[in-house]
Amino acid sequence: MKLSERSKVIKPSVTLALAAKAQAMRAQGIDLVNFTAGEPDFDTPQRIKDAAVEALRKGMTKYTDVRGIEPLRQAVTEKYLKEFGLRYSKDEVLISCGGKHALYNIFQALIDPGDEVIIPSPYWVSYSDMALLAGGVPRLIRTIEQNGFRITPEELEGAMTSKTRAFVLNSPGNPTGAAYSHDELTALSRVLEQHECLILSDDIYEKIIYDGFRFHSIVALNPKLRERTIIFNSVSKSYAMTGWRIGYALGPAAAISAAAKIQSQSTSNATSFAQVAAIEALAGPQDEVQQMVNEFQKRRELIVKRLHAMPGITCLNPQGAFYVFPNVSSLLGKEAGGKKLASAGDVVEYFLTEARVLAVPGEDFGSTENIRISYATSLQEIEKGCERIAAAIRKIG
Ligand SMILES: Cc1ncc(COP(=O)(O)O)c(C=O)c1O
């Protein structure tokens, strides 16, 4: 079968593939600790499910406006007005099948072949592949743990070229959990002010933040960027709704309608009754979000403490999201399980075979020295997984 060149430039999503592997192993009865989850382990709040059931009862089973139903687009604009003082019209909102789809549509709508897309690395796996699918050129800025996995204004300035078309901001970010403070984000925005590029701000983890950290929208911090910023968000992570597939893009009407045109020739609208559920998520009481974040915070504290106690492992205490990205480079080059550990992938493989713990190798996020551990799992599983990893590391000596 001759495949398109386009299909060959990208990789399948490694996180989804590993999650499937974990599921298959568990189905075989293997007692596996799964640290791969990219989703909250909590159930969707009942009031949100009820809204969907009610919508189904009322016959909300047909196509909707490609851009999403008006009350949901309205709910999105109201959220941004209430939370950030940002005024958007309904024509500046596109509802898609998840935040990932919203990003994909915008990449397709705004990136041309040869356009450079600046992506701070480590990065969420899909940004670079979405850039490649649009013919763009990912331009990575490497960040390190010592700098909190955050880029500096100077590094951003240094990455700008005449071909720069977009800058991807993801704060708090996947896979590191790192987030930019008010002052750091303001400093980056000053650099962006000087360059005519798009800002693609993926704010999907905005609500999952710890220790009183405050999330800031870059558009609210620097309104001069509004006309070339697209904000991405989703109900997936904040409301434990990953399977519902509702996300959105918010930005200038021209960008939104071009992305809607692309969506109209692919998926059409996001699922009708899931859109109604998303209204309930955004406009209803927000208590469950805080409860979930409180739980995540306990888990983050536990996992960071356990990882810090492992000899040779270093780990940033992240401000947000539900991942840690420990550095395992001290294990590289050593013999383990009859094999030399040559990469983060080998370390993951070793933890899987020796300890029955599954994490995600850093390579796919742009780091050869780290592994991603999701702590969207119970405290007991975190204890068990860390105990097993520690024992596996002791065996290496
Ligand atoms: C940084 C980031 N952006 C976007 C997404 C997409 O989420 P969804 O498509 O479920 O809204 C994810 C999911 O893992 C993510 O980690």
XYZ file of N, CA, C and O in Angstrom, residues 150-303:
616
model
N 11.403 26.097 32.134
C 10.757 27.283 31.555
C 11.772 28.016 30.680
O 12.952 28.083 31.015
N 11.279 28.574 29.567
C 12.196 29.337 28.700
C 12.327 30.759 29.236
O 11.435 31.255 29.923
N 13.432 31.398 28.872
C 13.620 32.796 29.263
C 13.248 33.688 28.074
O 13.225 33.217 26.925
N 13.002 34.973 28.323
C 12.710 35.883 27.211
C 13.848 35.890 26.190
O 13.603 35.948 24.980
N 15.082 35.780 26.676
C 16.233 35.799 25.759
C 16.196 34.568 24.837
O 16.491 34.661 23.646
N 15.849 33.424 25.411
C 15.777 32.207 24.585
C 14.672 32.329 23.542
O 14.821 31.896 22.397
N 13.552 32.926 23.950
C 12.456 33.104 22.992
C 12.905 34.044 21.866
O 12.708 33.749 20.685
N 13.530 35.131 22.249
C 14.033 36.092 21.260
C 14.999 35.387 20.302
O 14.917 35.540 19.086
N 15.892 34.569 20.860
C 16.900 33.878 20.061
C 16.311 32.872 19.081
O 16.945 32.532 18.080
N 15.106 32.390 19.357
C 14.497 31.380 18.470
C 13.718 32.015 17.325
O 13.326 31.343 16.369
N 13.471 33.316 17.432
C 12.683 34.004 16.396
C 13.505 34.153 15.111
O 14.678 34.537 15.165
N 12.894 33.846 13.980
C 13.554 34.059 12.686
C 12.529 34.732 11.754
O 11.361 34.914 12.136
N 12.957 35.006 10.539
C 12.008 35.631 9.598
C 10.893 34.649 9.218
O 9.870 35.045 8.666
N 11.125 33.368 9.514
C 10.099 32.372 9.139
C 9.174 32.022 10.305
O 8.264 31.197 10.152
N 9.421 32.602 11.473
C 8.590 32.239 12.631
C 7.138 32.609 12.376
O 6.825 33.765 12.066
N 6.281 31.619 12.506
C 4.856 31.884 12.299
C 4.081 31.789 13.610
O 3.067 32.457 13.795
N 4.550 30.920 14.517
C 3.760 30.719 15.743
C 4.656 30.319 16.903
O 5.729 29.738 16.710
N 4.181 30.656 18.085
C 4.835 30.243 19.327
C 3.801 29.477 20.141
O 2.676 29.950 20.332
N 4.174 28.281 20.597
C 3.240 27.469 21.390
C 3.546 27.662 22.872
O 4.675 27.459 23.323
N 2.523 28.067 23.605
C 2.655 28.249 25.054
C 1.766 27.205 25.726
O 0.596 27.065 25.367
N 2.332 26.489 26.693
C 1.539 25.475 27.401
C 1.922 25.541 28.877
O 2.908 24.979 29.303
N 1.104 26.282 29.623
C 1.432 26.552 31.032
C 0.161 26.487 31.872
O -0.750 27.271 31.613
N 0.073 25.582 32.873
C 0.994 24.493 33.177
C 1.101 23.532 31.997
O 0.165 23.386 31.220
N 2.258 22.878 31.924
C 2.531 22.095 30.729
C 2.589 20.593 30.953
O 2.840 20.114 32.052
N 2.365 19.899 29.882
C 2.552 18.457 29.809
C 3.819 18.272 28.963
O 3.880 18.848 27.872
N 4.861 17.591 29.403
C 4.900 16.594 30.476
C 5.519 17.053 31.796
O 5.627 16.246 32.699
N 5.930 18.327 31.914
C 6.730 18.683 33.097
C 5.896 19.224 34.257
O 6.350 19.225 35.386
N 4.708 19.742 33.980
C 3.900 20.384 35.015
C 4.360 21.807 35.313
O 3.792 22.486 36.168
N 5.407 22.267 34.605
C 5.938 23.609 34.862
C 4.956 24.675 34.377
O 4.247 24.481 33.392
N 4.942 25.807 35.093
C 4.037 26.896 34.722
C 4.747 28.231 34.904
O 5.633 28.357 35.743
N 4.346 29.214 34.116
C 4.955 30.544 34.170
C 4.174 31.444 35.125
O 2.945 31.489 35.075
N 4.908 32.175 35.946
C 4.273 33.118 36.874
C 3.832 34.363 36.098
O 4.175 34.535 34.920
N 3.137 35.226 36.789
C 2.682 36.500 36.207
C 3.855 37.248 35.559
O 3.784 37.659 34.393
N 4.953 37.383 36.310
C 6.066 38.191 35.803
C 6.797 37.502 34.651
O 7.207 38.156 33.684
N 6.937 36.200 34.763
C 7.619 35.461 33.682
C 6.819 35.543 32.374
O 7.385 35.742 31.299
N 5.513 35.393 32.518
C 4.663 35.430 31.323
C 4.636 36.839 30.721
O 4.664 37.010 29.490
N 4.625 37.836 31.599
C 4.658 39.219 31.102
C 5.945 39.451 30.317
O 5.935 40.051 29.230
N 7.052 38.938 30.851
C 8.345 39.132 30.172
C 8.330 38.446 28.797
O 8.810 39.012 27.805
N 7.773 37.261 28.719
C 7.685 36.586 27.413
C 6.788 37.376 26.469
O 7.064 37.504 25.268
N 5.709 37.908 27.034
C 4.764 38.640 26.168
C 5.411 39.889 25.568
O 5.069 40.302 24.463
N 6.355 40.474 26.283
C 7.064 41.661 25.747
C 7.882 41.270 24.501
O 7.960 42.036 23.538
N 8.470 40.095 24.541
C 9.213 39.624 23.358
C 8.224 39.393 22.212
O 8.461 39.810 21.069
N 7.105 38.752 22.530
C 6.118 38.427 21.491
C 5.536 39.686 20.865
O 5.192 39.702 19.679
N 5.437 40.730 21.660
C 4.947 42.016 21.165
C 5.792 42.537 19.998
O 5.278 43.178 19.094
N 7.085 42.214 20.045
C 8.029 42.735 19.038
C 8.034 41.910 17.752
O 8.716 42.276 16.800
N 7.363 40.766 17.745
C 7.429 39.883 16.566
C 6.010 39.560 16.105
O 5.166 39.204 16.917
N 5.798 39.626 14.812
C 4.442 39.423 14.277
C 4.063 37.944 14.191
O 3.720 37.480 13.117
N 4.185 37.211 15.259
C 3.840 35.777 15.147
C 2.557 35.477 15.907
O 2.103 36.270 16.735
N 1.998 34.307 15.596
C 0.816 33.855 16.319
C 1.240 33.312 17.677
O 2.337 32.764 17.803
N 0.359 33.424 18.652
C 0.606 32.787 19.943
C -0.491 31.740 20.106
O -1.680 32.062 20.056
N -0.071 30.491 20.224
C -1.025 29.397 20.404
C -0.933 28.992 21.873
O 0.030 28.353 22.298
N -1.914 29.430 22.660
C -1.830 29.271 24.113
C -2.723 28.114 24.556
O -3.951 28.243 24.585
N -2.092 27.002 24.867
C -2.842 25.803 25.262
C -3.000 25.821 26.784
O -2.092 25.473 27.527
N -4.181 26.235 27.227
C -4.426 26.483 28.658
C -5.200 25.338 29.317
O -5.895 25.537 30.317
N -5.054 24.158 28.768
C -5.900 23.038 29.191
C -5.727 22.665 30.677
O -6.646 22.176 31.307
N -4.530 22.945 31.239
C -4.313 22.608 32.666
C -4.473 23.824 33.570
O -4.017 23.810 34.712
N -5.143 24.866 33.082
C -5.237 26.125 33.841
C -5.760 25.939 35.259
O -5.375 26.667 36.171
N -6.656 24.987 35.459
C -7.289 24.847 36.781
C -6.539 23.886 37.686
O -6.803 23.819 38.882
N -5.622 23.115 37.108
C -4.938 22.106 37.928
C -3.594 22.695 38.369
O -2.559 22.493 37.743
N -3.668 23.477 39.437
C -2.497 24.228 39.922
C -2.444 24.116 41.446
O -3.479 23.931 42.090
N -1.223 24.263 42.004
C -1.021 23.955 43.420
C -0.368 25.087 44.195
O 0.249 25.981 43.610
N -0.452 24.939 45.518
C 0.244 25.841 46.450
C -0.085 27.310 46.189
O 0.794 28.168 46.275
N -1.321 27.586 45.822
C -1.716 28.980 45.620
C -1.173 29.603 44.336
O -1.291 30.816 44.137
N -0.571 28.795 43.472
C -0.083 29.322 42.186
C -1.263 29.935 41.430
O -2.356 29.384 41.433
N -1.037 31.083 40.784
C -2.129 31.699 40.019
C -1.889 31.547 38.532
O -0.815 31.869 38.035
N -2.909 31.064 37.856
C -2.827 30.945 36.395
C -3.152 32.300 35.773
O -4.076 32.982 36.202
N -2.410 32.659 34.728
C -2.703 33.907 34.014
C -2.852 33.628 32.523
O -2.069 32.874 31.947
N -3.850 34.261 31.938
C -3.991 34.168 30.483
C -3.068 35.222 29.868
O -3.085 36.386 30.284
N -2.295 34.811 28.881
C -1.342 35.758 28.280
C -2.067 36.941 27.620
O -1.567 38.063 27.604
N -3.280 36.706 27.144
C -4.036 37.790 26.504
C -4.476 38.826 27.543
O -4.468 40.038 27.294
N -4.839 38.334 28.735
C -5.247 39.264 29.783
C -4.037 40.054 30.279
O -4.141 41.246 30.600
N -2.879 39.405 30.314
C -1.665 40.096 30.781
C -1.194 41.131 29.774
O -0.663 42.162 30.145
N -1.354 40.812 28.505
C -0.872 41.729 27.474
C -1.893 41.804 26.327
O -1.780 41.089 25.334
N -2.901 42.686 26.479
C -3.985 42.760 25.487
C -3.497 43.074 24.074
O -4.219 42.812 23.111
N -2.268 43.589 23.941
C -1.763 43.868 22.588
C -1.659 42.580 21.770
O -1.578 42.622 20.547
N -1.589 41.441 22.454
C -1.427 40.165 21.739
C -2.759 39.549 21.315
O -2.785 38.526 20.638
N -3.856 40.167 21.734
C -5.161 39.530 21.524
C -5.436 39.167 20.068
O -5.925 38.091 19.776
N -5.093 40.049 19.159
C -5.446 39.833 17.748
C -4.625 38.749 17.058
O -4.889 38.399 15.922
N -3.610 38.254 17.733
C -2.868 37.138 17.111
C -2.651 35.971 18.076
O -1.749 35.168 17.909
N -3.514 35.908 19.081
C -3.435 34.768 20.005
C -4.673 33.894 19.856
O -5.797 34.396 19.775
N -4.441 32.589 19.825
C -5.558 31.640 19.894
C -5.394 30.910 21.220
O -4.317 30.369 21.518
N -6.458 30.918 22.011
C -6.453 30.190 23.286
C -7.118 28.836 23.036
O -8.138 28.765 22.340
N -6.533 27.798 23.627
C -7.134 26.462 23.525
C -7.489 25.990 24.923
O -6.712 26.184 25.869
N -8.639 25.369 25.018
C -9.032 24.832 26.307
C -9.998 23.680 26.052
O -10.370 23.411 24.901
N -10.394 23.028 27.132
C -11.176 21.809 26.974
C -11.809 21.480 28.321
O -11.320 21.929 29.360
N -12.867 20.690 28.281
C -13.440 20.246 29.563
C -12.774 18.953 30.035
O -13.058 18.473 31.134
N -11.876 18.391 29.218
C -11.304 17.070 29.509
C -10.677 16.961 30.887
O -11.012 16.071 31.665
N -9.724 17.858 31.174
C -8.921 17.688 32.389
C -9.594 18.334 33.597
O -9.615 17.753 34.675
N -10.148 19.524 33.431
C -10.723 20.242 34.583
C -11.957 19.553 35.135
O -12.244 19.663 36.323
N -12.709 18.872 34.288
C -13.980 18.297 34.734
C -14.009 16.775 34.579
O -15.081 16.175 34.573
N -12.837 16.171 34.447
C -12.754 14.718 34.297
C -13.681 14.242 33.171
O -14.541 13.378 33.359
N -13.512 14.829 31.997
C -14.409 14.536 30.866
C -13.623 14.159 29.610
O -14.019 14.521 28.490
N -12.538 13.430 29.777
C -11.682 13.142 28.617
C -12.426 12.401 27.500
O -12.194 12.642 26.320
N -13.313 11.491 27.899
C -13.999 10.677 26.885
C -15.119 11.408 26.163
O -15.617 10.926 25.145
N -15.502 12.565 26.666
C -16.634 13.271 26.067
C -16.241 14.005 24.790
O -17.091 14.321 23.957
N -14.968 14.329 24.687
C -14.379 14.982 23.521
C -15.001 16.342 23.226
O -15.580 16.558 22.152
N -14.874 17.237 24.169
C -15.277 18.619 23.923
C -14.132 19.550 24.310
O -13.684 19.563 25.463
N -13.662 20.304 23.331
C -12.632 21.303 23.575
C -12.952 22.512 22.714
O -13.924 22.492 21.944
N -12.150 23.554 22.850
C -12.469 24.738 22.055
C -11.256 25.615 21.792
O -10.247 25.537 22.492
N -11.410 26.422 20.753
C -10.429 27.457 20.436
C -11.148 28.791 20.530
O -12.338 28.899 20.220
N -10.392 29.786 20.978
C -10.952 31.114 21.212
C -9.964 32.110 20.608
O -8.772 32.083 20.971
N -10.418 32.917 19.678
C -9.466 33.847 19.071
C -10.134 34.683 17.998
O -11.363 34.643 17.833
N -9.341 35.435 17.226
C -9.900 36.309 16.202
C -10.827 35.566 15.237
O -10.532 34.423 14.851
N -11.922 36.218 14.870
C -12.970 35.563 14.076
C -12.434 34.947 12.779
O -12.882 33.871 12.369
N -11.468 35.607 12.129
C -10.976 35.082 10.847
C -10.306 33.721 11.048
O -10.509 32.791 10.249
N -9.528 33.601 12.115
C -8.858 32.323 12.399
C -9.884 31.260 12.761
O -9.816 30.114 12.291
N -10.849 31.666 13.559
C -11.866 30.707 14.008
C -12.704 30.230 12.828
O -12.988 29.030 12.704
N -13.076 31.139 11.920
C -13.917 30.644 10.827
C -13.121 29.802 9.841
O -13.662 28.848 9.268
N -11.813 30.072 9.679
C -11.005 29.194 8.811
C -10.896 27.805 9.438
O -10.998 26.778 8.742
N -10.725 27.756 10.759
C -10.633 26.449 11.444
C -11.985 25.732 11.385
O -12.042 24.507 11.224
N -13.071 26.502 11.474
C -14.415 25.895 11.400
C -14.642 25.301 10.007
O -15.284 24.247 9.861
N -14.093 25.970 8.992
C -14.238 25.453 7.626
C -13.540 24.086 7.531
O -14.073 23.141 6.953
N -12.359 23.994 8.114
C -11.636 22.707 8.089
C -12.426 21.647 8.855
O -12.606 20.519 8.400
N -12.950 22.054 9.998
C -13.761 21.101 10.784
C -15.012 20.669 9.995
O -15.425 19.516 10.065
N -15.561 21.611 9.210
C -16.798 21.289 8.465
C -16.542 20.228 7.401
O -17.465 19.546 6.959
N -15.270 20.104 6.966
C -14.952 19.088 5.950
C -14.294 17.851 6.563
O -13.733 17.029 5.852
N -14.348 17.751 7.878
C -13.788 16.543 8.504
C -14.788 15.935 9.477
O -15.564 15.069 9.101
N -14.851 16.446 10.699
C -15.734 15.800 11.686
C -17.128 16.402 11.739
O -18.016 15.836 12.367
N -17.336 17.598 11.176
C -18.531 18.419 11.459
C -18.542 18.762 12.947
O -17.487 18.855 13.554
N -19.750 18.865 13.527
C -19.818 19.321 14.921
C -19.300 18.282 15.911
O -19.306 17.089 15.640
N -18.914 18.779 17.101
C -18.637 17.871 18.219
C -19.981 17.291 18.679
O -21.038 17.877 18.417
N -19.950 16.171 19.359
C -21.176 15.445 19.733
C -22.204 16.353 20.428
O -21.865 17.053 21.386
N -23.433 16.286 19.922
C -24.475 17.235 20.340
C -24.711 17.232 21.858
O -24.611 18.277 22.516
N -24.996 16.068 22.425
C -25.362 16.065 23.857
C -24.144 16.264 24.762
O -24.278 16.723 25.896
N -22.947 15.947 24.242
C -21.732 16.247 25.019
C -21.526 17.759 25.102
O -21.000 18.272 26.096
N -21.971 18.463 24.078
C -21.879 19.934 24.129
C -22.767 20.481 25.244
O -22.393 21.419 25.949
N -23.952 19.875 25.397
C -24.850 20.333 26.469
C -24.202 20.055 27.831
O -24.233 20.889 28.742
N -23.580 18.887 27.954
C -22.892 18.562 29.210
C -21.780 19.582 29.484
O -21.553 19.980 30.637
N -21.108 20.016 28.438
C -20.012 20.975 28.623
C -20.524 22.325 29.130
O -19.830 23.012 29.878
N -21.746 22.685 28.742
C -22.318 23.934 29.283
C -22.446 23.796 30.794
O -22.076 24.687 31.561
N -22.965 22.639 31.234
C -23.119 22.408 32.671
C -21.745 22.449 33.357
O -21.593 23.013 34.444
N -20.742 21.870 32.717
C -19.393 21.878 33.302
C -18.909 23.319 33.500
O -18.462 23.694 34.586
N -19.030 24.126 32.471
C -18.461 25.482 32.526
C -19.294 26.442 33.367
O -18.740 27.292 34.075
N -20.613 26.311 33.273
C -21.466 27.323 33.903
C -21.982 26.902 35.275
O -22.461 27.731 36.042
N -21.882 25.625 35.613
C -22.400 25.135 36.891
C -21.426 25.393 38.027
O -20.390 26.043 37.846
N -21.760 24.884 39.240
C -20.867 25.076 40.398
C -19.503 24.433 40.153
O -19.423 23.392 39.504
N -18.477 25.060 40.668
C -17.113 24.614 40.344
C -16.445 23.841 41.498
O -15.229 23.628 41.482
N -17.240 23.432 42.504
C -16.634 22.809 43.704
C -15.838 21.544 43.386
O -14.785 21.301 43.970
N -16.356 20.741 42.446
C -15.673 19.454 42.194
C -14.261 19.680 41.669
O -13.382 18.871 41.922
N -14.080 20.770 40.933
C -12.746 21.027 40.363
C -11.754 21.174 41.522
O -10.681 20.559 41.527
N -12.149 21.972 42.521
C -11.237 22.208 43.643
C -10.993 20.917 44.425
O -9.869 20.643 44.848
N -12.048 20.116 44.585
C -11.860 18.834 45.306
C -10.841 17.951 44.581
O -9.974 17.334 45.198
N -10.975 17.922 43.280
C -10.066 17.101 42.484
C -8.624 17.631 42.605
O -7.678 16.864 42.799
N -8.493 18.949 42.528
C -7.159 19.550 42.627
C -6.548 19.261 44.001
O -5.357 18.957 44.117
N -7.377 19.319 45.066
C -6.860 19.013 46.414
C -6.306 17.596 46.463
O -5.262 17.343 47.060
N -7.013 16.674 45.828
C -6.533 15.281 45.786
C -5.226 15.182 45.004
O -4.272 14.539 45.442
N -5.192 15.837 43.856
C -3.967 15.813 43.038
C -2.787 16.381 43.829
O -1.671 15.892 43.725
N -3.068 17.414 44.598
C -1.973 18.047 45.345
C -1.354 17.053 46.339
O -0.131 16.972 46.467
N -2.211 16.276 47.025
C -1.685 15.268 47.977
C -0.823 14.256 47.236
O 0.226 13.832 47.702
N -1.282 13.877 46.083
C -0.558 12.872 45.298
C 0.771 13.426 44.790
O 1.782 12.734 44.788
N 0.720 14.664 44.357
C 1.966 15.282 43.877
C 2.986 15.306 45.006
O 4.165 14.990 44.832
N 2.529 15.699 46.231
C 3.472 15.770 47.347
C 4.088 14.409 47.627
O 5.295 14.289 47.847
N 3.233 13.386 47.596
C 3.728 12.031 47.882
C 4.742 11.592 46.825
O 5.841 11.117 47.153
N 4.395 11.762 45.577
C 5.274 11.216 44.531
C 6.601 11.971 44.471
O 7.659 11.361 44.306
